[in-house]
């Protein structure tokens, strides 16, 4: 699937709801980008780096279904969960036929939304627990579990995201800019010094030899 850190895109024009929902999703371990219109969704710059999209249908400049059809017509294949106040069976059928992977009617408890999102991501990767592995490290991106040589690793949310990025790209040089792009929301405050600290913390947990520093270039995970 290539989720590269489980970033979500939330398309919701209600600013208060978007703020509450994005904050709770971040607390659950996701990085969340927020957009509020059909035009924003059509022009979103890096949908290939998005793990899943949560889409409202009632947008100020159009219909969310038109946006969904636009994405699918351009081979955007990440899963889309529709979150809307429109709850008729006709709305659900139209949404699923337009290319949605799930359909949730507002109001909904966050716990149900989160469970549906996790189930959607599991289906998209094709297994209930899809482990990825490199250099003796195993990760379950959906369950957010990590092991090193069979022993469980205790990681913060950002440490897990960074390790996932490394494990998905073993042997590749990742600049600090690459890491910032994949670990943080587009609107988040970005600090290169924070990346150095994060890499240092992760290196202590997985072993210094697994993460090499290439001066002036970035970091490489040794498989």
mmCIF file with all atom_site columns, C-alpha atoms in Angstrom:
data_model
loop_
_atom_site.group_PDB
_atom_site.id
_atom_site.type_symbol
_atom_site.label_atom_id
_atom_site.label_alt_id
_atom_site.label_comp_id
_atom_site.label_asym_id
_atom_site.label_entity_id
_atom_site.label_seq_id
_atom_site.pdbx_PDB_ins_code
_atom_site.Cartn_x
_atom_site.Cartn_y
_atom_site.Cartn_z
_atom_site.occupancy
_atom_site.B_iso_or_equiv
_atom_site.pdbx_formal_charge
_atom_site.auth_seq_id
_atom_site.auth_comp_id
_atom_site.auth_asym_id
_atom_site.auth_atom_id
_atom_site.pdbx_PDB_model_num
ATOM 1   C CA . UNK A 1 1   ? 0.000   0.000   0.000   1.00 0.00 ? 1   UNK A CA 1
ATOM 2   C CA . UNK A 1 2   ? 2.863   2.424   0.632   1.00 0.00 ? 2   UNK A CA 1
ATOM 3   C CA . UNK A 1 3   ? 1.241   4.417   3.404   1.00 0.00 ? 3   UNK A CA 1
ATOM 4   C CA . UNK A 1 4   ? 4.562   5.912   4.479   1.00 0.00 ? 4   UNK A CA 1
ATOM 5   C CA . UNK A 1 5   ? 3.500   6.899   8.005   1.00 0.00 ? 5   UNK A CA 1
ATOM 6   C CA . UNK A 1 6   ? -0.279  6.532   7.851   1.00 0.00 ? 6   UNK A CA 1
ATOM 7   C CA . UNK A 1 7   ? -1.190  10.058  6.774   1.00 0.00 ? 7   UNK A CA 1
ATOM 8   C CA . UNK A 1 8   ? -4.880  10.809  6.372   1.00 0.00 ? 8   UNK A CA 1
ATOM 9   C CA . UNK A 1 9   ? -6.604  13.507  4.344   1.00 0.00 ? 9   UNK A CA 1
ATOM 10  C CA . UNK A 1 10  ? -9.800  14.876  5.909   1.00 0.00 ? 10  UNK A CA 1
ATOM 11  C CA . UNK A 1 11  ? -12.088 16.807  3.538   1.00 0.00 ? 11  UNK A CA 1
ATOM 12  C CA . UNK A 1 12  ? -14.554 18.644  5.809   1.00 0.00 ? 12  UNK A CA 1
ATOM 13  C CA . UNK A 1 13  ? -15.862 22.209  5.471   1.00 0.00 ? 13  UNK A CA 1
ATOM 14  C CA . UNK A 1 14  ? -17.136 22.493  9.060   1.00 0.00 ? 14  UNK A CA 1
ATOM 15  C CA . UNK A 1 15  ? -14.059 24.007  10.725  1.00 0.00 ? 15  UNK A CA 1
ATOM 16  C CA . UNK A 1 16  ? -15.038 23.076  14.278  1.00 0.00 ? 16  UNK A CA 1
ATOM 17  C CA . UNK A 1 17  ? -15.790 19.458  13.375  1.00 0.00 ? 17  UNK A CA 1
ATOM 18  C CA . UNK A 1 18  ? -12.623 19.206  11.280  1.00 0.00 ? 18  UNK A CA 1
ATOM 19  C CA . UNK A 1 19  ? -10.545 20.471  14.209  1.00 0.00 ? 19  UNK A CA 1
ATOM 20  C CA . UNK A 1 20  ? -12.094 18.077  16.738  1.00 0.00 ? 20  UNK A CA 1
ATOM 21  C CA . UNK A 1 21  ? -11.881 15.067  14.462  1.00 0.00 ? 21  UNK A CA 1
ATOM 22  C CA . UNK A 1 22  ? -8.350  15.725  13.235  1.00 0.00 ? 22  UNK A CA 1
ATOM 23  C CA . UNK A 1 23  ? -7.120  16.185  16.818  1.00 0.00 ? 23  UNK A CA 1
ATOM 24  C CA . UNK A 1 24  ? -8.624  12.864  17.906  1.00 0.00 ? 24  UNK A CA 1
ATOM 25  C CA . UNK A 1 25  ? -7.187  11.094  14.869  1.00 0.00 ? 25  UNK A CA 1
ATOM 26  C CA . UNK A 1 26  ? -3.752  12.520  15.668  1.00 0.00 ? 26  UNK A CA 1
ATOM 27  C CA . UNK A 1 27  ? -4.150  11.252  19.242  1.00 0.00 ? 27  UNK A CA 1
ATOM 28  C CA . UNK A 1 28  ? -4.865  7.828   17.721  1.00 0.00 ? 28  UNK A CA 1
ATOM 29  C CA . UNK A 1 29  ? -1.511  7.926   15.939  1.00 0.00 ? 29  UNK A CA 1
ATOM 30  C CA . UNK A 1 30  ? -2.278  9.313   12.491  1.00 0.00 ? 30  UNK A CA 1
ATOM 31  C CA . UNK A 1 31  ? -0.864  12.349  10.753  1.00 0.00 ? 31  UNK A CA 1
ATOM 32  C CA . UNK A 1 32  ? -3.826  14.337  9.415   1.00 0.00 ? 32  UNK A CA 1
ATOM 33  C CA . UNK A 1 33  ? -4.048  16.920  6.628   1.00 0.00 ? 33  UNK A CA 1
ATOM 34  C CA . UNK A 1 34  ? -7.283  18.926  6.407   1.00 0.00 ? 34  UNK A CA 1
ATOM 35  C CA . UNK A 1 35  ? -8.962  20.496  3.379   1.00 0.00 ? 35  UNK A CA 1
ATOM 36  C CA . UNK A 1 36  ? -12.342 22.215  3.188   1.00 0.00 ? 36  UNK A CA 1
ATOM 37  C CA . UNK A 1 37  ? -13.456 22.267  -0.442  1.00 0.00 ? 37  UNK A CA 1
ATOM 38  C CA . UNK A 1 38  ? -13.732 20.314  -3.671  1.00 0.00 ? 38  UNK A CA 1
ATOM 39  C CA . UNK A 1 39  ? -11.116 22.566  -5.278  1.00 0.00 ? 39  UNK A CA 1
ATOM 40  C CA . UNK A 1 40  ? -8.650  21.813  -2.477  1.00 0.00 ? 40  UNK A CA 1
ATOM 41  C CA . UNK A 1 41  ? -9.215  18.079  -2.947  1.00 0.00 ? 41  UNK A CA 1
ATOM 42  C CA . UNK A 1 42  ? -8.759  18.226  -6.710  1.00 0.00 ? 42  UNK A CA 1
ATOM 43  C CA . UNK A 1 43  ? -5.510  20.147  -6.331  1.00 0.00 ? 43  UNK A CA 1
ATOM 44  C CA . UNK A 1 44  ? -4.065  18.198  -3.402  1.00 0.00 ? 44  UNK A CA 1
ATOM 45  C CA . UNK A 1 45  ? -0.345  17.815  -4.159  1.00 0.00 ? 45  UNK A CA 1
ATOM 46  C CA . UNK A 1 46  ? 0.618   14.411  -2.750  1.00 0.00 ? 46  UNK A CA 1
ATOM 47  C CA . UNK A 1 47  ? -2.280  11.965  -2.688  1.00 0.00 ? 47  UNK A CA 1
ATOM 48  C CA . UNK A 1 48  ? 0.199   9.168   -3.373  1.00 0.00 ? 48  UNK A CA 1
ATOM 49  C CA . UNK A 1 49  ? 1.458   9.633   0.192   1.00 0.00 ? 49  UNK A CA 1
ATOM 50  C CA . UNK A 1 50  ? -2.022  9.472   1.781   1.00 0.00 ? 50  UNK A CA 1
ATOM 51  C CA . UNK A 1 51  ? -3.070  6.217   3.493   1.00 0.00 ? 51  UNK A CA 1
ATOM 52  C CA . UNK A 1 52  ? -6.812  6.992   3.440   1.00 0.00 ? 52  UNK A CA 1
ATOM 53  C CA . UNK A 1 53  ? -9.264  9.845   2.832   1.00 0.00 ? 53  UNK A CA 1
ATOM 54  C CA . UNK A 1 54  ? -12.243 10.822  4.995   1.00 0.00 ? 54  UNK A CA 1
ATOM 55  C CA . UNK A 1 55  ? -14.652 12.711  2.753   1.00 0.00 ? 55  UNK A CA 1
ATOM 56  C CA . UNK A 1 56  ? -17.679 14.869  3.538   1.00 0.00 ? 56  UNK A CA 1
ATOM 57  C CA . UNK A 1 57  ? -20.233 15.115  0.732   1.00 0.00 ? 57  UNK A CA 1
ATOM 58  C CA . UNK A 1 58  ? -21.639 18.596  1.389   1.00 0.00 ? 58  UNK A CA 1
ATOM 59  C CA . UNK A 1 59  ? -18.805 20.865  0.292   1.00 0.00 ? 59  UNK A CA 1
ATOM 60  C CA . UNK A 1 60  ? -19.168 24.635  -0.230  1.00 0.00 ? 60  UNK A CA 1
ATOM 61  C CA . UNK A 1 61  ? -18.095 24.528  -3.877  1.00 0.00 ? 61  UNK A CA 1
ATOM 62  C CA . UNK A 1 62  ? -19.495 21.207  -5.032  1.00 0.00 ? 62  UNK A CA 1
ATOM 63  C CA . UNK A 1 63  ? -20.498 17.653  -4.267  1.00 0.00 ? 63  UNK A CA 1
ATOM 64  C CA . UNK A 1 64  ? -18.084 15.312  -2.557  1.00 0.00 ? 64  UNK A CA 1
ATOM 65  C CA . UNK A 1 65  ? -19.180 12.527  -4.906  1.00 0.00 ? 65  UNK A CA 1
ATOM 66  C CA . UNK A 1 66  ? -17.932 14.544  -7.876  1.00 0.00 ? 66  UNK A CA 1
ATOM 67  C CA . UNK A 1 67  ? -14.589 14.885  -6.101  1.00 0.00 ? 67  UNK A CA 1
ATOM 68  C CA . UNK A 1 68  ? -14.508 11.137  -5.462  1.00 0.00 ? 68  UNK A CA 1
ATOM 69  C CA . UNK A 1 69  ? -15.237 10.391  -9.121  1.00 0.00 ? 69  UNK A CA 1
ATOM 70  C CA . UNK A 1 70  ? -12.516 12.872  -10.098 1.00 0.00 ? 70  UNK A CA 1
ATOM 71  C CA . UNK A 1 71  ? -9.977  10.990  -7.949  1.00 0.00 ? 71  UNK A CA 1
ATOM 72  C CA . UNK A 1 72  ? -10.999 7.564   -9.181  1.00 0.00 ? 72  UNK A CA 1
ATOM 73  C CA . UNK A 1 73  ? -10.891 8.772   -12.776 1.00 0.00 ? 73  UNK A CA 1
ATOM 74  C CA . UNK A 1 74  ? -7.257  9.732   -12.194 1.00 0.00 ? 74  UNK A CA 1
ATOM 75  C CA . UNK A 1 75  ? -6.396  6.377   -10.613 1.00 0.00 ? 75  UNK A CA 1
ATOM 76  C CA . UNK A 1 76  ? -6.168  7.616   -7.031  1.00 0.00 ? 76  UNK A CA 1
ATOM 77  C CA . UNK A 1 77  ? -6.586  4.229   -5.363  1.00 0.00 ? 77  UNK A CA 1
ATOM 78  C CA . UNK A 1 78  ? -6.237  4.947   -1.636  1.00 0.00 ? 78  UNK A CA 1
ATOM 79  C CA . UNK A 1 79  ? -9.320  3.985   0.404   1.00 0.00 ? 79  UNK A CA 1
ATOM 80  C CA . UNK A 1 80  ? -12.038 6.612   0.882   1.00 0.00 ? 80  UNK A CA 1
ATOM 81  C CA . UNK A 1 81  ? -14.438 6.697   3.817   1.00 0.00 ? 81  UNK A CA 1
ATOM 82  C CA . UNK A 1 82  ? -17.463 8.949   3.311   1.00 0.00 ? 82  UNK A CA 1
ATOM 83  C CA . UNK A 1 83  ? -18.551 10.772  6.483   1.00 0.00 ? 83  UNK A CA 1
ATOM 84  C CA . UNK A 1 84  ? -21.787 12.647  5.889   1.00 0.00 ? 84  UNK A CA 1
ATOM 85  C CA . UNK A 1 85  ? -25.158 13.651  7.334   1.00 0.00 ? 85  UNK A CA 1
ATOM 86  C CA . UNK A 1 86  ? -26.870 12.155  4.264   1.00 0.00 ? 86  UNK A CA 1
ATOM 87  C CA . UNK A 1 87  ? -28.114 8.782   5.458   1.00 0.00 ? 87  UNK A CA 1
ATOM 88  C CA . UNK A 1 88  ? -30.597 7.406   2.933   1.00 0.00 ? 88  UNK A CA 1
ATOM 89  C CA . UNK A 1 89  ? -29.948 4.076   1.264   1.00 0.00 ? 89  UNK A CA 1
ATOM 90  C CA . UNK A 1 90  ? -29.842 5.881   -2.080  1.00 0.00 ? 90  UNK A CA 1
ATOM 91  C CA . UNK A 1 91  ? -27.004 8.096   -0.809  1.00 0.00 ? 91  UNK A CA 1
ATOM 92  C CA . UNK A 1 92  ? -25.086 5.046   0.389   1.00 0.00 ? 92  UNK A CA 1
ATOM 93  C CA . UNK A 1 93  ? -25.518 3.205   -2.899  1.00 0.00 ? 93  UNK A CA 1
ATOM 94  C CA . UNK A 1 94  ? -24.479 6.257   -4.897  1.00 0.00 ? 94  UNK A CA 1
ATOM 95  C CA . UNK A 1 95  ? -21.417 6.779   -2.708  1.00 0.00 ? 95  UNK A CA 1
ATOM 96  C CA . UNK A 1 96  ? -20.261 3.179   -2.946  1.00 0.00 ? 96  UNK A CA 1
ATOM 97  C CA . UNK A 1 97  ? -20.873 3.120   -6.698  1.00 0.00 ? 97  UNK A CA 1
ATOM 98  C CA . UNK A 1 98  ? -18.800 6.293   -7.052  1.00 0.00 ? 98  UNK A CA 1
ATOM 99  C CA . UNK A 1 99  ? -15.817 4.479   -5.540  1.00 0.00 ? 99  UNK A CA 1
ATOM 100 C CA . UNK A 1 100 ? -16.103 4.855   -1.761  1.00 0.00 ? 100 UNK A CA 1
ATOM 101 C CA . UNK A 1 101 ? -14.838 2.011   0.422   1.00 0.00 ? 101 UNK A CA 1
ATOM 102 C CA . UNK A 1 102 ? -17.122 2.729   3.383   1.00 0.00 ? 102 UNK A CA 1
ATOM 103 C CA . UNK A 1 103 ? -19.987 5.069   4.282   1.00 0.00 ? 103 UNK A CA 1
ATOM 104 C CA . UNK A 1 104 ? -20.573 6.498   7.784   1.00 0.00 ? 104 UNK A CA 1
ATOM 105 C CA . UNK A 1 105 ? -23.531 8.702   8.738   1.00 0.00 ? 105 UNK A CA 1
ATOM 106 C CA . UNK A 1 106 ? -23.139 11.624  11.145  1.00 0.00 ? 106 UNK A CA 1
ATOM 107 C CA . UNK A 1 107 ? -23.372 11.753  14.077  1.00 0.00 ? 107 UNK A CA 1
ATOM 108 C CA . UNK A 1 108 ? -21.104 8.797   14.815  1.00 0.00 ? 108 UNK A CA 1
ATOM 109 C CA . UNK A 1 109 ? -19.071 7.853   17.872  1.00 0.00 ? 109 UNK A CA 1
ATOM 110 C CA . UNK A 1 110 ? -15.372 8.387   17.277  1.00 0.00 ? 110 UNK A CA 1
ATOM 111 C CA . UNK A 1 111 ? -14.621 4.834   18.437  1.00 0.00 ? 111 UNK A CA 1
ATOM 112 C CA . UNK A 1 112 ? -16.794 3.424   15.631  1.00 0.00 ? 112 UNK A CA 1
ATOM 113 C CA . UNK A 1 113 ? -15.242 5.732   13.051  1.00 0.00 ? 113 UNK A CA 1
ATOM 114 C CA . UNK A 1 114 ? -11.753 4.703   14.164  1.00 0.00 ? 114 UNK A CA 1
ATOM 115 C CA . UNK A 1 115 ? -12.664 1.000   14.047  1.00 0.00 ? 115 UNK A CA 1
ATOM 116 C CA . UNK A 1 116 ? -14.077 1.375   10.541  1.00 0.00 ? 116 UNK A CA 1
ATOM 117 C CA . UNK A 1 117 ? -10.961 3.253   9.446   1.00 0.00 ? 117 UNK A CA 1
ATOM 118 C CA . UNK A 1 118 ? -8.686  0.522   10.778  1.00 0.00 ? 118 UNK A CA 1
ATOM 119 C CA . UNK A 1 119 ? -10.817 -2.169  9.113   1.00 0.00 ? 119 UNK A CA 1
ATOM 120 C CA . UNK A 1 120 ? -10.698 -0.253  5.841   1.00 0.00 ? 120 UNK A CA 1
ATOM 121 C CA . UNK A 1 121 ? -6.914  -0.019  6.014   1.00 0.00 ? 121 UNK A CA 1
ATOM 122 C CA . UNK A 1 122 ? -6.626  -3.723  6.809   1.00 0.00 ? 122 UNK A CA 1
ATOM 123 C CA . UNK A 1 123 ? -8.749  -4.597  3.788   1.00 0.00 ? 123 UNK A CA 1
ATOM 124 C CA . UNK A 1 124 ? -6.669  -2.339  1.590   1.00 0.00 ? 124 UNK A CA 1
ATOM 125 C CA . UNK A 1 125 ? -3.409  -4.054  2.479   1.00 0.00 ? 125 UNK A CA 1
ATOM 126 C CA . UNK A 1 126 ? -5.153  -7.401  2.027   1.00 0.00 ? 126 UNK A CA 1
ATOM 127 C CA . UNK A 1 127 ? -4.589  -8.896  5.476   1.00 0.00 ? 127 UNK A CA 1
ATOM 128 C CA . UNK A 1 128 ? -5.690  -8.438  9.037   1.00 0.00 ? 128 UNK A CA 1
ATOM 129 C CA . UNK A 1 129 ? -2.134  -7.910  10.228  1.00 0.00 ? 129 UNK A CA 1
ATOM 130 C CA . UNK A 1 130 ? 0.219   -6.980  7.399   1.00 0.00 ? 130 UNK A CA 1
ATOM 131 C CA . UNK A 1 131 ? 3.756   -7.116  8.728   1.00 0.00 ? 131 UNK A CA 1
ATOM 132 C CA . UNK A 1 132 ? 6.626   -5.485  6.888   1.00 0.00 ? 132 UNK A CA 1
ATOM 133 C CA . UNK A 1 133 ? 10.232  -6.406  7.644   1.00 0.00 ? 133 UNK A CA 1
ATOM 134 C CA . UNK A 1 134 ? 13.789  -5.221  7.051   1.00 0.00 ? 134 UNK A CA 1
ATOM 135 C CA . UNK A 1 135 ? 17.066  -5.455  8.939   1.00 0.00 ? 135 UNK A CA 1
ATOM 136 C CA . UNK A 1 136 ? 15.637  -7.693  11.674  1.00 0.00 ? 136 UNK A CA 1
ATOM 137 C CA . UNK A 1 137 ? 12.804  -5.228  12.396  1.00 0.00 ? 137 UNK A CA 1
ATOM 138 C CA . UNK A 1 138 ? 9.141   -6.230  11.882  1.00 0.00 ? 138 UNK A CA 1
ATOM 139 C CA . UNK A 1 139 ? 6.241   -3.749  11.866  1.00 0.00 ? 139 UNK A CA 1
ATOM 140 C CA . UNK A 1 140 ? 2.455   -4.009  11.712  1.00 0.00 ? 140 UNK A CA 1
ATOM 141 C CA . UNK A 1 141 ? 1.503   -0.553  10.330  1.00 0.00 ? 141 UNK A CA 1
ATOM 142 C CA . UNK A 1 142 ? -2.208  -0.885  11.138  1.00 0.00 ? 142 UNK A CA 1
ATOM 143 C CA . UNK A 1 143 ? -1.888  -2.369  14.618  1.00 0.00 ? 143 UNK A CA 1
ATOM 144 C CA . UNK A 1 144 ? 1.173   -0.160  15.287  1.00 0.00 ? 144 UNK A CA 1
ATOM 145 C CA . UNK A 1 145 ? 3.194   -3.060  16.704  1.00 0.00 ? 145 UNK A CA 1
ATOM 146 C CA . UNK A 1 146 ? 6.958   -3.343  16.325  1.00 0.00 ? 146 UNK A CA 1
ATOM 147 C CA . UNK A 1 147 ? 9.463   -6.115  16.994  1.00 0.00 ? 147 UNK A CA 1
ATOM 148 C CA . UNK A 1 148 ? 13.221  -6.366  16.719  1.00 0.00 ? 148 UNK A CA 1
ATOM 149 C CA . UNK A 1 149 ? 14.643  -9.872  16.423  1.00 0.00 ? 149 UNK A CA 1
ATOM 150 C CA . UNK A 1 150 ? 11.423  -11.203 17.997  1.00 0.00 ? 150 UNK A CA 1
ATOM 151 C CA . UNK A 1 151 ? 11.349  -8.813  20.977  1.00 0.00 ? 151 UNK A CA 1
ATOM 152 C CA . UNK A 1 152 ? 8.632   -6.161  21.244  1.00 0.00 ? 152 UNK A CA 1
ATOM 153 C CA . UNK A 1 153 ? 9.705   -2.540  20.810  1.00 0.00 ? 153 UNK A CA 1
ATOM 154 C CA . UNK A 1 154 ? 8.193   0.299   22.836  1.00 0.00 ? 154 UNK A CA 1
ATOM 155 C CA . UNK A 1 155 ? 7.985   3.337   20.549  1.00 0.00 ? 155 UNK A CA 1
ATOM 156 C CA . UNK A 1 156 ? 6.374   6.756   20.639  1.00 0.00 ? 156 UNK A CA 1
ATOM 157 C CA . UNK A 1 157 ? 4.007   7.662   17.792  1.00 0.00 ? 157 UNK A CA 1
ATOM 158 C CA . UNK A 1 158 ? 6.674   9.626   15.941  1.00 0.00 ? 158 UNK A CA 1
ATOM 159 C CA . UNK A 1 159 ? 9.329   6.966   16.541  1.00 0.00 ? 159 UNK A CA 1
ATOM 160 C CA . UNK A 1 160 ? 6.991   4.370   15.042  1.00 0.00 ? 160 UNK A CA 1
ATOM 161 C CA . UNK A 1 161 ? 6.283   6.553   12.005  1.00 0.00 ? 161 UNK A CA 1
ATOM 162 C CA . UNK A 1 162 ? 9.984   7.133   11.432  1.00 0.00 ? 162 UNK A CA 1
ATOM 163 C CA . UNK A 1 163 ? 10.849  3.458   11.826  1.00 0.00 ? 163 UNK A CA 1
ATOM 164 C CA . UNK A 1 164 ? 8.074   2.537   9.407   1.00 0.00 ? 164 UNK A CA 1
ATOM 165 C CA . UNK A 1 165 ? 9.512   4.951   6.858   1.00 0.00 ? 165 UNK A CA 1
ATOM 166 C CA . UNK A 1 166 ? 12.977  3.407   7.255   1.00 0.00 ? 166 UNK A CA 1
ATOM 167 C CA . UNK A 1 167 ? 11.710  -0.183  7.062   1.00 0.00 ? 167 UNK A CA 1
ATOM 168 C CA . UNK A 1 168 ? 9.768   0.577   3.886   1.00 0.00 ? 168 UNK A CA 1
ATOM 169 C CA . UNK A 1 169 ? 12.897  2.076   2.284   1.00 0.00 ? 169 UNK A CA 1
ATOM 170 C CA . UNK A 1 170 ? 15.862  -0.036  3.409   1.00 0.00 ? 170 UNK A CA 1
ATOM 171 C CA . UNK A 1 171 ? 19.153  0.971   1.851   1.00 0.00 ? 171 UNK A CA 1
ATOM 172 C CA . UNK A 1 172 ? 17.807  4.296   0.567   1.00 0.00 ? 172 UNK A CA 1
ATOM 173 C CA . UNK A 1 173 ? 19.194  7.635   1.679   1.00 0.00 ? 173 UNK A CA 1
ATOM 174 C CA . UNK A 1 174 ? 16.473  9.789   3.269   1.00 0.00 ? 174 UNK A CA 1
ATOM 175 C CA . UNK A 1 175 ? 17.177  13.481  3.736   1.00 0.00 ? 175 UNK A CA 1
ATOM 176 C CA . UNK A 1 176 ? 15.788  15.410  6.685   1.00 0.00 ? 176 UNK A CA 1
ATOM 177 C CA . UNK A 1 177 ? 13.391  17.014  4.212   1.00 0.00 ? 177 UNK A CA 1
ATOM 178 C CA . UNK A 1 178 ? 12.127  13.582  3.124   1.00 0.00 ? 178 UNK A CA 1
ATOM 179 C CA . UNK A 1 179 ? 11.493  12.653  6.737   1.00 0.00 ? 179 UNK A CA 1
ATOM 180 C CA . UNK A 1 180 ? 9.709   15.912  7.513   1.00 0.00 ? 180 UNK A CA 1
ATOM 181 C CA . UNK A 1 181 ? 7.461   15.457  4.480   1.00 0.00 ? 181 UNK A CA 1
ATOM 182 C CA . UNK A 1 182 ? 6.310   12.006  5.519   1.00 0.00 ? 182 UNK A CA 1
ATOM 183 C CA . UNK A 1 183 ? 6.055   12.431  9.283   1.00 0.00 ? 183 UNK A CA 1
ATOM 184 C CA . UNK A 1 184 ? 4.259   15.748  9.633   1.00 0.00 ? 184 UNK A CA 1
ATOM 185 C CA . UNK A 1 185 ? 1.027   17.273  8.352   1.00 0.00 ? 185 UNK A CA 1
ATOM 186 C CA . UNK A 1 186 ? 1.429   19.842  5.598   1.00 0.00 ? 186 UNK A CA 1
ATOM 187 C CA . UNK A 1 187 ? 0.440   22.682  7.947   1.00 0.00 ? 187 UNK A CA 1
ATOM 188 C CA . UNK A 1 188 ? 2.489   21.489  10.923  1.00 0.00 ? 188 UNK A CA 1
ATOM 189 C CA . UNK A 1 189 ? 5.464   23.415  12.258  1.00 0.00 ? 189 UNK A CA 1
ATOM 190 C CA . UNK A 1 190 ? 8.607   21.719  10.992  1.00 0.00 ? 190 UNK A CA 1
ATOM 191 C CA . UNK A 1 191 ? 11.969  21.661  12.734  1.00 0.00 ? 191 UNK A CA 1
ATOM 192 C CA . UNK A 1 192 ? 15.082  19.967  11.338  1.00 0.00 ? 192 UNK A CA 1
ATOM 193 C CA . UNK A 1 193 ? 16.595  19.804  14.821  1.00 0.00 ? 193 UNK A CA 1
ATOM 194 C CA . UNK A 1 194 ? 13.601  17.748  15.951  1.00 0.00 ? 194 UNK A CA 1
ATOM 195 C CA . UNK A 1 195 ? 14.419  15.181  13.262  1.00 0.00 ? 195 UNK A CA 1
ATOM 196 C CA . UNK A 1 196 ? 17.984  14.818  14.577  1.00 0.00 ? 196 UNK A CA 1
ATOM 197 C CA . UNK A 1 197 ? 16.649  14.229  18.083  1.00 0.00 ? 197 UNK A CA 1
ATOM 198 C CA . UNK A 1 198 ? 14.039  11.744  16.831  1.00 0.00 ? 198 UNK A CA 1
ATOM 199 C CA . UNK A 1 199 ? 16.608  9.771   14.826  1.00 0.00 ? 199 UNK A CA 1
ATOM 200 C CA . UNK A 1 200 ? 18.926  9.702   17.844  1.00 0.00 ? 200 UNK A CA 1
ATOM 201 C CA . UNK A 1 201 ? 16.158  8.334   20.093  1.00 0.00 ? 201 UNK A CA 1
ATOM 202 C CA . UNK A 1 202 ? 15.187  5.677   17.563  1.00 0.00 ? 202 UNK A CA 1
ATOM 203 C CA . UNK A 1 203 ? 18.808  4.679   16.987  1.00 0.00 ? 203 UNK A CA 1
ATOM 204 C CA . UNK A 1 204 ? 19.182  3.921   20.709  1.00 0.00 ? 204 UNK A CA 1
ATOM 205 C CA . UNK A 1 205 ? 16.180  1.575   20.530  1.00 0.00 ? 205 UNK A CA 1
ATOM 206 C CA . UNK A 1 206 ? 16.979  -0.330  17.321  1.00 0.00 ? 206 UNK A CA 1
ATOM 207 C CA . UNK A 1 207 ? 20.773  -0.283  17.541  1.00 0.00 ? 207 UNK A CA 1
ATOM 208 C CA . UNK A 1 208 ? 23.236  2.298   16.296  1.00 0.00 ? 208 UNK A CA 1
ATOM 209 C CA . UNK A 1 209 ? 24.371  0.118   13.407  1.00 0.00 ? 209 UNK A CA 1
ATOM 210 C CA . UNK A 1 210 ? 20.939  0.019   11.778  1.00 0.00 ? 210 UNK A CA 1
ATOM 211 C CA . UNK A 1 211 ? 20.658  3.752   11.072  1.00 0.00 ? 211 UNK A CA 1
ATOM 212 C CA . UNK A 1 212 ? 23.651  5.321   9.354   1.00 0.00 ? 212 UNK A CA 1
ATOM 213 C CA . UNK A 1 213 ? 24.217  9.076   9.138   1.00 0.00 ? 213 UNK A CA 1
ATOM 214 C CA . UNK A 1 214 ? 25.594  10.301  5.822   1.00 0.00 ? 214 UNK A CA 1
ATOM 215 C CA . UNK A 1 215 ? 26.870  13.810  6.422   1.00 0.00 ? 215 UNK A CA 1
ATOM 216 C CA . UNK A 1 216 ? 25.236  16.387  4.194   1.00 0.00 ? 216 UNK A CA 1
ATOM 217 C CA . UNK A 1 217 ? 22.874  13.780  2.727   1.00 0.00 ? 217 UNK A CA 1
ATOM 218 C CA . UNK A 1 218 ? 20.693  12.260  5.438   1.00 0.00 ? 218 UNK A CA 1
ATOM 219 C CA . UNK A 1 219 ? 20.145  8.810   6.911   1.00 0.00 ? 219 UNK A CA 1
ATOM 220 C CA . UNK A 1 220 ? 20.119  5.228   5.623   1.00 0.00 ? 220 UNK A CA 1
ATOM 221 C CA . UNK A 1 221 ? 18.502  2.182   7.238   1.00 0.00 ? 221 UNK A CA 1
ATOM 222 C CA . UNK A 1 222 ? 20.743  -0.867  6.879   1.00 0.00 ? 222 UNK A CA 1
ATOM 223 C CA . UNK A 1 223 ? 18.764  -3.965  5.884   1.00 0.00 ? 223 UNK A CA 1
#
